[in-house]
Amino acid sequence: MFNTGHDVGGFSGPVPGAELLVRWVQAGLIHPRFIMNSWKADGTVTTPWLHPDATPAVSRAIRLRYRLMPYLYSLYQRAAEHGEPMCGRPSTISPATRKPPRE
């Protein structure tokens, strides 16, 4: 299962504060599934502009996500064709050789 991620801002529960929302977006943008999807009892919907003071930081993070799309697309393709995970790869594996470094 390679298309995993989180409901940025939380699907239910309390509305995230501005700082938490920014950090959640920043963390979520590197996961394959990045979605702001929520249901809050008070009717609040988690959106990029939920906290106006945090909107510039959220926008920068989302723009980074768009810049990463070619890379993410290639990871999706590798996952589909070879069953490789899209995230959680060990950082000791060289992307050029796909082998662990020699000790």
PDB file of N, CA and C in Angstrom:
ATOM      1  N   MET A   1       0.851  -1.167   0.000  1.00  0.00           N
ATOM      2  CA  MET A   1       0.000   0.000   0.000  1.00  0.00           C
ATOM      3  C   MET A   1       0.901   1.235   0.000  1.00  0.00           C
ATOM      4  N   PHE A   2       0.981   1.884  -1.123  1.00  0.00           N
ATOM      5  CA  PHE A   2       1.928   2.994  -1.220  1.00  0.00           C
ATOM      6  C   PHE A   2       1.278   4.360  -1.233  1.00  0.00           C
ATOM      7  N   ASN A   3      -0.017   4.455  -1.425  1.00  0.00           N
ATOM      8  CA  ASN A   3      -0.685   5.760  -1.454  1.00  0.00           C
ATOM      9  C   ASN A   3      -1.210   6.091  -0.062  1.00  0.00           C
ATOM     10  N   THR A   4      -0.298   6.437   0.839  1.00  0.00           N
ATOM     11  CA  THR A   4      -0.665   6.710   2.223  1.00  0.00           C
ATOM     12  C   THR A   4      -0.406   8.169   2.562  1.00  0.00           C
ATOM     13  N   GLY A   5      -1.070   8.631   3.587  1.00  0.00           N
ATOM     14  CA  GLY A   5      -0.890   9.997   4.059  1.00  0.00           C
ATOM     15  C   GLY A   5      -1.883  10.291   5.160  1.00  0.00           C
ATOM     16  N   HIS A   6      -2.008  11.539   5.478  1.00  0.00           N
ATOM     17  CA  HIS A   6      -2.844  11.956   6.592  1.00  0.00           C
ATOM     18  C   HIS A   6      -3.832  13.022   6.144  1.00  0.00           C
ATOM     19  N   ASP A   7      -4.916  13.138   6.877  1.00  0.00           N
ATOM     20  CA  ASP A   7      -5.832  14.256   6.675  1.00  0.00           C
ATOM     21  C   ASP A   7      -5.194  15.451   7.372  1.00  0.00           C
ATOM     22  N   VAL A   8      -4.564  16.309   6.590  1.00  0.00           N
ATOM     23  CA  VAL A   8      -3.839  17.456   7.147  1.00  0.00           C
ATOM     24  C   VAL A   8      -4.808  18.334   7.922  1.00  0.00           C
ATOM     25  N   GLY A   9      -4.474  18.603   9.153  1.00  0.00           N
ATOM     26  CA  GLY A   9      -5.346  19.370  10.034  1.00  0.00           C
ATOM     27  C   GLY A   9      -6.257  18.488  10.866  1.00  0.00           C
ATOM     28  N   GLY A  10      -6.206  17.189  10.622  1.00  0.00           N
ATOM     29  CA  GLY A  10      -7.045  16.251  11.367  1.00  0.00           C
ATOM     30  C   GLY A  10      -8.425  16.155  10.763  1.00  0.00           C
ATOM     31  N   PHE A  11      -8.938  14.947  10.635  1.00  0.00           N
ATOM     32  CA  PHE A  11     -10.268  14.790  10.062  1.00  0.00           C
ATOM     33  C   PHE A  11     -11.333  15.278  11.034  1.00  0.00           C
ATOM     34  N   SER A  12     -11.223  14.902  12.291  1.00  0.00           N
ATOM     35  CA  SER A  12     -12.189  15.342  13.297  1.00  0.00           C
ATOM     36  C   SER A  12     -11.403  15.847  14.504  1.00  0.00           C
ATOM     37  N   GLY A  13     -12.113  16.276  15.498  1.00  0.00           N
ATOM     38  CA  GLY A  13     -11.446  16.793  16.687  1.00  0.00           C
ATOM     39  C   GLY A  13     -11.318  18.300  16.636  1.00  0.00           C
ATOM     40  N   PRO A  14     -10.490  18.844  17.510  1.00  0.00           N
ATOM     41  CA  PRO A  14     -10.369  20.300  17.579  1.00  0.00           C
ATOM     42  C   PRO A  14      -9.715  20.887  16.327  1.00  0.00           C
ATOM     43  N   VAL A  15     -10.060  22.119  16.057  1.00  0.00           N
ATOM     44  CA  VAL A  15      -9.457  22.845  14.937  1.00  0.00           C
ATOM     45  C   VAL A  15      -8.003  23.135  15.292  1.00  0.00           C
ATOM     46  N   PRO A  16      -7.061  22.829  14.401  1.00  0.00           N
ATOM     47  CA  PRO A  16      -5.657  23.092  14.720  1.00  0.00           C
ATOM     48  C   PRO A  16      -5.369  24.586  14.751  1.00  0.00           C
ATOM     49  N   GLY A  17      -4.465  24.974  15.650  1.00  0.00           N
ATOM     50  CA  GLY A  17      -4.023  26.360  15.691  1.00  0.00           C
ATOM     51  C   GLY A  17      -3.181  26.669  14.461  1.00  0.00           C
ATOM     52  N   ALA A  18      -2.847  27.935  14.282  1.00  0.00           N
ATOM     53  CA  ALA A  18      -2.105  28.361  13.093  1.00  0.00           C
ATOM     54  C   ALA A  18      -0.760  27.656  12.977  1.00  0.00           C
ATOM     55  N   GLU A  19       0.016  27.624  14.038  1.00  0.00           N
ATOM     56  CA  GLU A  19       1.343  26.998  14.002  1.00  0.00           C
ATOM     57  C   GLU A  19       1.239  25.504  13.711  1.00  0.00           C
ATOM     58  N   LEU A  20       0.298  24.827  14.353  1.00  0.00           N
ATOM     59  CA  LEU A  20       0.131  23.391  14.124  1.00  0.00           C
ATOM     60  C   LEU A  20      -0.291  23.120  12.684  1.00  0.00           C
ATOM     61  N   LEU A  21      -1.164  23.947  12.149  1.00  0.00           N
ATOM     62  CA  LEU A  21      -1.592  23.767  10.764  1.00  0.00           C
ATOM     63  C   LEU A  21      -0.409  23.896   9.803  1.00  0.00           C
ATOM     64  N   VAL A  22       0.428  24.900  10.018  1.00  0.00           N
ATOM     65  CA  VAL A  22       1.615  25.091   9.161  1.00  0.00           C
ATOM     66  C   VAL A  22       2.512  23.862   9.242  1.00  0.00           C
ATOM     67  N   ARG A  23       2.794  23.401  10.442  1.00  0.00           N
ATOM     68  CA  ARG A  23       3.684  22.247  10.612  1.00  0.00           C
ATOM     69  C   ARG A  23       3.071  20.983  10.010  1.00  0.00           C
ATOM     70  N   TRP A  24       1.766  20.836  10.138  1.00  0.00           N
ATOM     71  CA  TRP A  24       1.081  19.670   9.588  1.00  0.00           C
ATOM     72  C   TRP A  24       1.169  19.669   8.058  1.00  0.00           C
ATOM     73  N   VAL A  25       0.982  20.848   7.472  1.00  0.00           N
ATOM     74  CA  VAL A  25       1.112  20.961   6.013  1.00  0.00           C
ATOM     75  C   VAL A  25       2.542  20.660   5.593  1.00  0.00           C
ATOM     76  N   GLN A  26       3.507  21.207   6.299  1.00  0.00           N
ATOM     77  CA  GLN A  26       4.909  20.975   5.953  1.00  0.00           C
ATOM     78  C   GLN A  26       5.269  19.498   6.060  1.00  0.00           C
ATOM     79  N   ALA A  27       4.778  18.826   7.067  1.00  0.00           N
ATOM     80  CA  ALA A  27       5.054  17.394   7.218  1.00  0.00           C
ATOM     81  C   ALA A  27       4.301  16.579   6.173  1.00  0.00           C
ATOM     82  N   GLY A  28       3.080  16.970   5.892  1.00  0.00           N
ATOM     83  CA  GLY A  28       2.246  16.208   4.973  1.00  0.00           C
ATOM     84  C   GLY A  28       2.661  16.289   3.524  1.00  0.00           C
ATOM     85  N   LEU A  29       3.333  17.356   3.142  1.00  0.00           N
ATOM     86  CA  LEU A  29       3.633  17.541   1.719  1.00  0.00           C
ATOM     87  C   LEU A  29       4.623  16.536   1.173  1.00  0.00           C
ATOM     88  N   ILE A  30       5.358  15.854   2.026  1.00  0.00           N
ATOM     89  CA  ILE A  30       6.301  14.854   1.530  1.00  0.00           C
ATOM     90  C   ILE A  30       5.700  13.454   1.485  1.00  0.00           C
ATOM     91  N   HIS A  31       4.460  13.307   1.917  1.00  0.00           N
ATOM     92  CA  HIS A  31       3.789  12.006   1.859  1.00  0.00           C
ATOM     93  C   HIS A  31       3.046  11.856   0.531  1.00  0.00           C
ATOM     94  N   PRO A  32       2.873  10.640   0.081  1.00  0.00           N
ATOM     95  CA  PRO A  32       2.182  10.432  -1.196  1.00  0.00           C
ATOM     96  C   PRO A  32       0.777  11.033  -1.228  1.00  0.00           C
ATOM     97  N   ARG A  33       0.019  10.827  -0.180  1.00  0.00           N
ATOM     98  CA  ARG A  33      -1.354  11.339  -0.128  1.00  0.00           C
ATOM     99  C   ARG A  33      -1.345  12.602   0.729  1.00  0.00           C
ATOM    100  N   PHE A  34      -1.656  13.710   0.129  1.00  0.00           N
ATOM    101  CA  PHE A  34      -1.675  15.009   0.821  1.00  0.00           C
ATOM    102  C   PHE A  34      -3.050  15.610   0.598  1.00  0.00           C
ATOM    103  N   ILE A  35      -3.861  15.640   1.651  1.00  0.00           N
ATOM    104  CA  ILE A  35      -5.223  16.142   1.501  1.00  0.00           C
ATOM    105  C   ILE A  35      -5.639  16.894   2.764  1.00  0.00           C
ATOM    106  N   MET A  36      -6.334  17.992   2.548  1.00  0.00           N
ATOM    107  CA  MET A  36      -6.929  18.730   3.661  1.00  0.00           C
ATOM    108  C   MET A  36      -8.412  18.369   3.649  1.00  0.00           C
ATOM    109  N   ASN A  37      -8.749  17.399   4.452  1.00  0.00           N
ATOM    110  CA  ASN A  37     -10.085  16.830   4.474  1.00  0.00           C
ATOM    111  C   ASN A  37     -10.528  16.765   5.929  1.00  0.00           C
ATOM    112  N   SER A  38     -11.644  17.383   6.262  1.00  0.00           N
ATOM    113  CA  SER A  38     -12.026  17.388   7.667  1.00  0.00           C
ATOM    114  C   SER A  38     -13.529  17.463   7.868  1.00  0.00           C
ATOM    115  N   TRP A  39     -13.911  17.044   9.049  1.00  0.00           N
ATOM    116  CA  TRP A  39     -15.259  17.239   9.555  1.00  0.00           C
ATOM    117  C   TRP A  39     -15.094  17.672  10.995  1.00  0.00           C
ATOM    118  N   LYS A  40     -15.551  18.852  11.300  1.00  0.00           N
ATOM    119  CA  LYS A  40     -15.468  19.372  12.665  1.00  0.00           C
ATOM    120  C   LYS A  40     -16.883  19.608  13.174  1.00  0.00           C
ATOM    121  N   ALA A  41     -17.109  19.308  14.426  1.00  0.00           N
ATOM    122  CA  ALA A  41     -18.447  19.420  15.014  1.00  0.00           C
ATOM    123  C   ALA A  41     -19.005  20.833  14.908  1.00  0.00           C
ATOM    124  N   ASP A  42     -18.124  21.838  14.930  1.00  0.00           N
ATOM    125  CA  ASP A  42     -18.606  23.223  14.866  1.00  0.00           C
ATOM    126  C   ASP A  42     -18.790  23.723  13.428  1.00  0.00           C
ATOM    127  N   GLY A  43     -18.530  22.845  12.449  1.00  0.00           N
ATOM    128  CA  GLY A  43     -18.715  23.229  11.050  1.00  0.00           C
ATOM    129  C   GLY A  43     -17.480  23.832  10.399  1.00  0.00           C
ATOM    130  N   THR A  44     -16.412  24.021  11.141  1.00  0.00           N
ATOM    131  CA  THR A  44     -15.177  24.559  10.582  1.00  0.00           C
ATOM    132  C   THR A  44     -14.583  23.553   9.601  1.00  0.00           C
ATOM    133  N   VAL A  45     -14.108  24.036   8.486  1.00  0.00           N
ATOM    134  CA  VAL A  45     -13.462  23.197   7.491  1.00  0.00           C
ATOM    135  C   VAL A  45     -11.993  23.572   7.436  1.00  0.00           C
ATOM    136  N   THR A  46     -11.128  22.577   7.489  1.00  0.00           N
ATOM    137  CA  THR A  46      -9.700  22.844   7.410  1.00  0.00           C
ATOM    138  C   THR A  46      -9.339  23.197   5.972  1.00  0.00           C
ATOM    139  N   THR A  47      -8.887  24.411   5.766  1.00  0.00           N
ATOM    140  CA  THR A  47      -8.497  24.910   4.449  1.00  0.00           C
ATOM    141  C   THR A  47      -7.133  25.594   4.576  1.00  0.00           C
ATOM    142  N   PRO A  48      -6.438  25.816   3.472  1.00  0.00           N
ATOM    143  CA  PRO A  48      -5.158  26.521   3.552  1.00  0.00           C
ATOM    144  C   PRO A  48      -5.279  27.928   4.136  1.00  0.00           C
ATOM    145  N   TRP A  49      -6.427  28.541   4.018  1.00  0.00           N
ATOM    146  CA  TRP A  49      -6.624  29.911   4.506  1.00  0.00           C
ATOM    147  C   TRP A  49      -7.385  29.949   5.830  1.00  0.00           C
ATOM    148  N   LEU A  50      -7.426  28.836   6.544  1.00  0.00           N
ATOM    149  CA  LEU A  50      -8.115  28.759   7.834  1.00  0.00           C
ATOM    150  C   LEU A  50      -7.622  29.837   8.795  1.00  0.00           C
ATOM    151  N   HIS A  51      -6.310  30.030   8.860  1.00  0.00           N
ATOM    152  CA  HIS A  51      -5.702  31.060   9.711  1.00  0.00           C
ATOM    153  C   HIS A  51      -4.999  32.059   8.789  1.00  0.00           C
ATOM    154  N   PRO A  52      -5.587  33.235   8.572  1.00  0.00           N
ATOM    155  CA  PRO A  52      -4.995  34.201   7.631  1.00  0.00           C
ATOM    156  C   PRO A  52      -3.524  34.516   7.888  1.00  0.00           C
ATOM    157  N   ASP A  53      -3.116  34.554   9.166  1.00  0.00           N
ATOM    158  CA  ASP A  53      -1.711  34.858   9.457  1.00  0.00           C
ATOM    159  C   ASP A  53      -0.779  33.715   9.058  1.00  0.00           C
ATOM    160  N   ALA A  54      -1.306  32.501   8.916  1.00  0.00           N
ATOM    161  CA  ALA A  54      -0.490  31.353   8.528  1.00  0.00           C
ATOM    162  C   ALA A  54      -0.561  31.070   7.035  1.00  0.00           C
ATOM    163  N   THR A  55      -1.438  31.741   6.318  1.00  0.00           N
ATOM    164  CA  THR A  55      -1.640  31.452   4.893  1.00  0.00           C
ATOM    165  C   THR A  55      -0.364  31.578   4.067  1.00  0.00           C
ATOM    166  N   PRO A  56       0.486  32.593   4.272  1.00  0.00           N
ATOM    167  CA  PRO A  56       1.719  32.653   3.463  1.00  0.00           C
ATOM    168  C   PRO A  56       2.614  31.431   3.652  1.00  0.00           C
ATOM    169  N   ALA A  57       2.778  30.963   4.875  1.00  0.00           N
ATOM    170  CA  ALA A  57       3.618  29.780   5.130  1.00  0.00           C
ATOM    171  C   ALA A  57       2.982  28.527   4.540  1.00  0.00           C
ATOM    172  N   VAL A  58       1.677  28.397   4.661  1.00  0.00           N
ATOM    173  CA  VAL A  58       0.974  27.247   4.080  1.00  0.00           C
ATOM    174  C   VAL A  58       1.104  27.291   2.554  1.00  0.00           C
ATOM    175  N   SER A  59       0.963  28.456   1.967  1.00  0.00           N
ATOM    176  CA  SER A  59       1.085  28.596   0.509  1.00  0.00           C
ATOM    177  C   SER A  59       2.479  28.217   0.025  1.00  0.00           C
ATOM    178  N   ARG A  60       3.506  28.640   0.756  1.00  0.00           N
ATOM    179  CA  ARG A  60       4.882  28.273   0.380  1.00  0.00           C
ATOM    180  C   ARG A  60       5.058  26.754   0.416  1.00  0.00           C
ATOM    181  N   ALA A  61       4.511  26.129   1.435  1.00  0.00           N
ATOM    182  CA  ALA A  61       4.628  24.673   1.553  1.00  0.00           C
ATOM    183  C   ALA A  61       3.899  23.976   0.402  1.00  0.00           C
ATOM    184  N   ILE A  62       2.725  24.446   0.062  1.00  0.00           N
ATOM    185  CA  ILE A  62       1.965  23.836  -1.033  1.00  0.00           C
ATOM    186  C   ILE A  62       2.684  24.049  -2.362  1.00  0.00           C
ATOM    187  N   ARG A  63       3.300  25.208  -2.553  1.00  0.00           N
ATOM    188  CA  ARG A  63       4.085  25.436  -3.774  1.00  0.00           C
ATOM    189  C   ARG A  63       5.259  24.455  -3.856  1.00  0.00           C
ATOM    190  N   LEU A  64       5.873  24.157  -2.703  1.00  0.00           N
ATOM    191  CA  LEU A  64       6.944  23.164  -2.681  1.00  0.00           C
ATOM    192  C   LEU A  64       6.394  21.806  -3.103  1.00  0.00           C
ATOM    193  N   ARG A  65       5.218  21.460  -2.643  1.00  0.00           N
ATOM    194  CA  ARG A  65       4.587  20.197  -3.041  1.00  0.00           C
ATOM    195  C   ARG A  65       4.465  20.120  -4.568  1.00  0.00           C
ATOM    196  N   TYR A  66       4.030  21.207  -5.178  1.00  0.00           N
ATOM    197  CA  TYR A  66       3.904  21.221  -6.635  1.00  0.00           C
ATOM    198  C   TYR A  66       5.260  21.079  -7.326  1.00  0.00           C
ATOM    199  N   ARG A  67       6.299  21.672  -6.751  1.00  0.00           N
ATOM    200  CA  ARG A  67       7.635  21.519  -7.333  1.00  0.00           C
ATOM    201  C   ARG A  67       8.143  20.085  -7.204  1.00  0.00           C
ATOM    202  N   LEU A  68       7.689  19.375  -6.184  1.00  0.00           N
ATOM    203  CA  LEU A  68       8.095  17.992  -5.966  1.00  0.00           C
ATOM    204  C   LEU A  68       7.294  16.989  -6.804  1.00  0.00           C
ATOM    205  N   MET A  69       6.262  17.441  -7.485  1.00  0.00           N
ATOM    206  CA  MET A  69       5.382  16.530  -8.218  1.00  0.00           C
ATOM    207  C   MET A  69       6.117  15.606  -9.196  1.00  0.00           C
ATOM    208  N   PRO A  70       7.076  16.085  -9.994  1.00  0.00           N
ATOM    209  CA  PRO A  70       7.771  15.145 -10.888  1.00  0.00           C
ATOM    210  C   PRO A  70       8.467  14.017 -10.110  1.00  0.00           C
ATOM    211  N   TYR A  71       9.090  14.364  -9.003  1.00  0.00           N
ATOM    212  CA  TYR A  71       9.750  13.371  -8.159  1.00  0.00           C
ATOM    213  C   TYR A  71       8.719  12.407  -7.570  1.00  0.00           C
ATOM    214  N   LEU A  72       7.620  12.944  -7.038  1.00  0.00           N
ATOM    215  CA  LEU A  72       6.579  12.096  -6.456  1.00  0.00           C
ATOM    216  C   LEU A  72       5.966  11.183  -7.511  1.00  0.00           C
ATOM    217  N   TYR A  73       5.782  11.717  -8.712  1.00  0.00           N
ATOM    218  CA  TYR A  73       5.232  10.903  -9.795  1.00  0.00           C
ATOM    219  C   TYR A  73       6.154   9.723 -10.099  1.00  0.00           C
ATOM    220  N   SER A  74       7.454   9.979 -10.134  1.00  0.00           N
ATOM    221  CA  SER A  74       8.390   8.887 -10.414  1.00  0.00           C
ATOM    222  C   SER A  74       8.370   7.856  -9.284  1.00  0.00           C
ATOM    223  N   LEU A  75       8.183   8.307  -8.049  1.00  0.00           N
ATOM    224  CA  LEU A  75       8.071   7.362  -6.936  1.00  0.00           C
ATOM    225  C   LEU A  75       6.801   6.525  -7.050  1.00  0.00           C
ATOM    226  N   TYR A  76       5.694   7.166  -7.460  1.00  0.00           N
ATOM    227  CA  TYR A  76       4.451   6.419  -7.687  1.00  0.00           C
ATOM    228  C   TYR A  76       4.680   5.344  -8.753  1.00  0.00           C
ATOM    229  N   GLN A  77       5.346   5.717  -9.814  1.00  0.00           N
ATOM    230  CA  GLN A  77       5.595   4.787 -10.906  1.00  0.00           C
ATOM    231  C   GLN A  77       6.441   3.605 -10.433  1.00  0.00           C
ATOM    232  N   ARG A  78       7.513   3.891  -9.689  1.00  0.00           N
ATOM    233  CA  ARG A  78       8.363   2.817  -9.169  1.00  0.00           C
ATOM    234  C   ARG A  78       7.580   1.932  -8.209  1.00  0.00           C
ATOM    235  N   ALA A  79       6.747   2.538  -7.387  1.00  0.00           N
ATOM    236  CA  ALA A  79       5.941   1.757  -6.443  1.00  0.00           C
ATOM    237  C   ALA A  79       5.001   0.826  -7.191  1.00  0.00           C
ATOM    238  N   ALA A  80       4.365   1.336  -8.237  1.00  0.00           N
ATOM    239  CA  ALA A  80       3.420   0.527  -9.002  1.00  0.00           C
ATOM    240  C   ALA A  80       4.121  -0.593  -9.774  1.00  0.00           C
ATOM    241  N   GLU A  81       5.273  -0.280 -10.342  1.00  0.00           N
ATOM    242  CA  GLU A  81       5.965  -1.260 -11.175  1.00  0.00           C
ATOM    243  C   GLU A  81       6.814  -2.254 -10.393  1.00  0.00           C
ATOM    244  N   HIS A  82       7.398  -1.808  -9.276  1.00  0.00           N
ATOM    245  CA  HIS A  82       8.361  -2.648  -8.562  1.00  0.00           C
ATOM    246  C   HIS A  82       7.978  -2.925  -7.110  1.00  0.00           C
ATOM    247  N   GLY A  83       6.875  -2.348  -6.647  1.00  0.00           N
ATOM    248  CA  GLY A  83       6.447  -2.565  -5.267  1.00  0.00           C
ATOM    249  C   GLY A  83       7.325  -1.889  -4.231  1.00  0.00           C
ATOM    250  N   GLU A  84       8.051  -0.853  -4.653  1.00  0.00           N
ATOM    251  CA  GLU A  84       8.928  -0.137  -3.725  1.00  0.00           C
ATOM    252  C   GLU A  84       8.121   0.865  -2.902  1.00  0.00           C
ATOM    253  N   PRO A  85       8.473   1.053  -1.637  1.00  0.00           N
ATOM    254  CA  PRO A  85       7.765   2.057  -0.830  1.00  0.00           C
ATOM    255  C   PRO A  85       8.075   3.468  -1.328  1.00  0.00           C
ATOM    256  N   MET A  86       7.115   4.357  -1.177  1.00  0.00           N
ATOM    257  CA  MET A  86       7.326   5.745  -1.596  1.00  0.00           C
ATOM    258  C   MET A  86       7.977   6.565  -0.507  1.00  0.00           C
ATOM    259  N   CYS A  87       7.751   6.226   0.736  1.00  0.00           N
ATOM    260  CA  CYS A  87       8.407   6.944   1.830  1.00  0.00           C
ATOM    261  C   CYS A  87       9.010   5.940   2.786  1.00  0.00           C
ATOM    262  N   GLY A  88       9.823   6.461   3.659  1.00  0.00           N
ATOM    263  CA  GLY A  88      10.447   5.604   4.643  1.00  0.00           C
ATOM    264  C   GLY A  88      11.640   4.835   4.122  1.00  0.00           C
ATOM    265  N   ARG A  89      12.196   5.307   3.002  1.00  0.00           N
ATOM    266  CA  ARG A  89      13.385   4.645   2.480  1.00  0.00           C
ATOM    267  C   ARG A  89      14.560   4.923   3.414  1.00  0.00           C
ATOM    268  N   PRO A  90      15.402   3.938   3.641  1.00  0.00           N
ATOM    269  CA  PRO A  90      16.587   4.185   4.467  1.00  0.00           C
ATOM    270  C   PRO A  90      17.489   5.224   3.801  1.00  0.00           C
ATOM    271  N   SER A  91      17.979   6.156   4.567  1.00  0.00           N
ATOM    272  CA  SER A  91      18.798   7.226   3.999  1.00  0.00           C
ATOM    273  C   SER A  91      20.214   6.760   3.686  1.00  0.00           C
ATOM    274  N   THR A  92      20.556   5.541   4.070  1.00  0.00           N
ATOM    275  CA  THR A  92      21.904   5.042   3.790  1.00  0.00           C
ATOM    276  C   THR A  92      22.010   4.434   2.404  1.00  0.00           C
ATOM    277  N   ILE A  93      20.918   4.333   1.681  1.00  0.00           N
ATOM    278  CA  ILE A  93      20.966   3.777   0.333  1.00  0.00           C
ATOM    279  C   ILE A  93      21.227   4.896  -0.659  1.00  0.00           C
ATOM    280  N   SER A  94      22.239   4.704  -1.473  1.00  0.00           N
ATOM    281  CA  SER A  94      22.590   5.702  -2.469  1.00  0.00           C
ATOM    282  C   SER A  94      21.579   5.663  -3.608  1.00  0.00           C
ATOM    283  N   PRO A  95      20.942   6.801  -3.956  1.00  0.00           N
ATOM    284  CA  PRO A  95      19.989   6.796  -5.058  1.00  0.00           C
ATOM    285  C   PRO A  95      20.629   6.446  -6.403  1.00  0.00           C
ATOM    286  N   ALA A  96      21.926   6.712  -6.542  1.00  0.00           N
ATOM    287  CA  ALA A  96      22.588   6.444  -7.810  1.00  0.00           C
ATOM    288  C   ALA A  96      22.793   4.944  -8.018  1.00  0.00           C
ATOM    289  N   THR A  97      23.150   4.232  -6.975  1.00  0.00           N
ATOM    290  CA  THR A  97      23.456   2.802  -7.111  1.00  0.00           C
ATOM    291  C   THR A  97      22.358   1.907  -6.577  1.00  0.00           C
ATOM    292  N   ARG A  98      21.477   2.463  -5.758  1.00  0.00           N
ATOM    293  CA  ARG A  98      20.406   1.724  -5.118  1.00  0.00           C
ATOM    294  C   ARG A  98      20.963   0.629  -4.214  1.00  0.00           C
ATOM    295  N   LYS A  99      22.221   0.790  -3.773  1.00  0.00           N
ATOM    296  CA  LYS A  99      22.868  -0.180  -2.882  1.00  0.00           C
ATOM    297  C   LYS A  99      23.357   0.523  -1.622  1.00  0.00           C
ATOM    298  N   PRO A 100      23.435  -0.219  -0.516  1.00  0.00           N
ATOM    299  CA  PRO A 100      23.992   0.393   0.697  1.00  0.00           C
ATOM    300  C   PRO A 100      25.455   0.762   0.494  1.00  0.00           C
ATOM    301  N   PRO A 101      25.951   1.785   1.188  1.00  0.00           N
ATOM    302  CA  PRO A 101      27.367   2.137   1.045  1.00  0.00           C
ATOM    303  C   PRO A 101      28.266   1.025   1.603  1.00  0.00           C
ATOM    304  N   ARG A 102      29.457   0.932   1.066  1.00  0.00           N
ATOM    305  CA  ARG A 102      30.422  -0.074   1.569  1.00  0.00           C
ATOM    306  C   ARG A 102      30.986   0.386   2.885  1.00  0.00           C
ATOM    307  N   GLU A 103      31.235  -0.572   3.734  1.00  0.00           N
ATOM    308  CA  GLU A 103      31.800  -0.241   5.053  1.00  0.00           C
ATOM    309  C   GLU A 103      33.273  -0.498   5.095  1.00  0.00           C
TER     310      GLU A 103
END
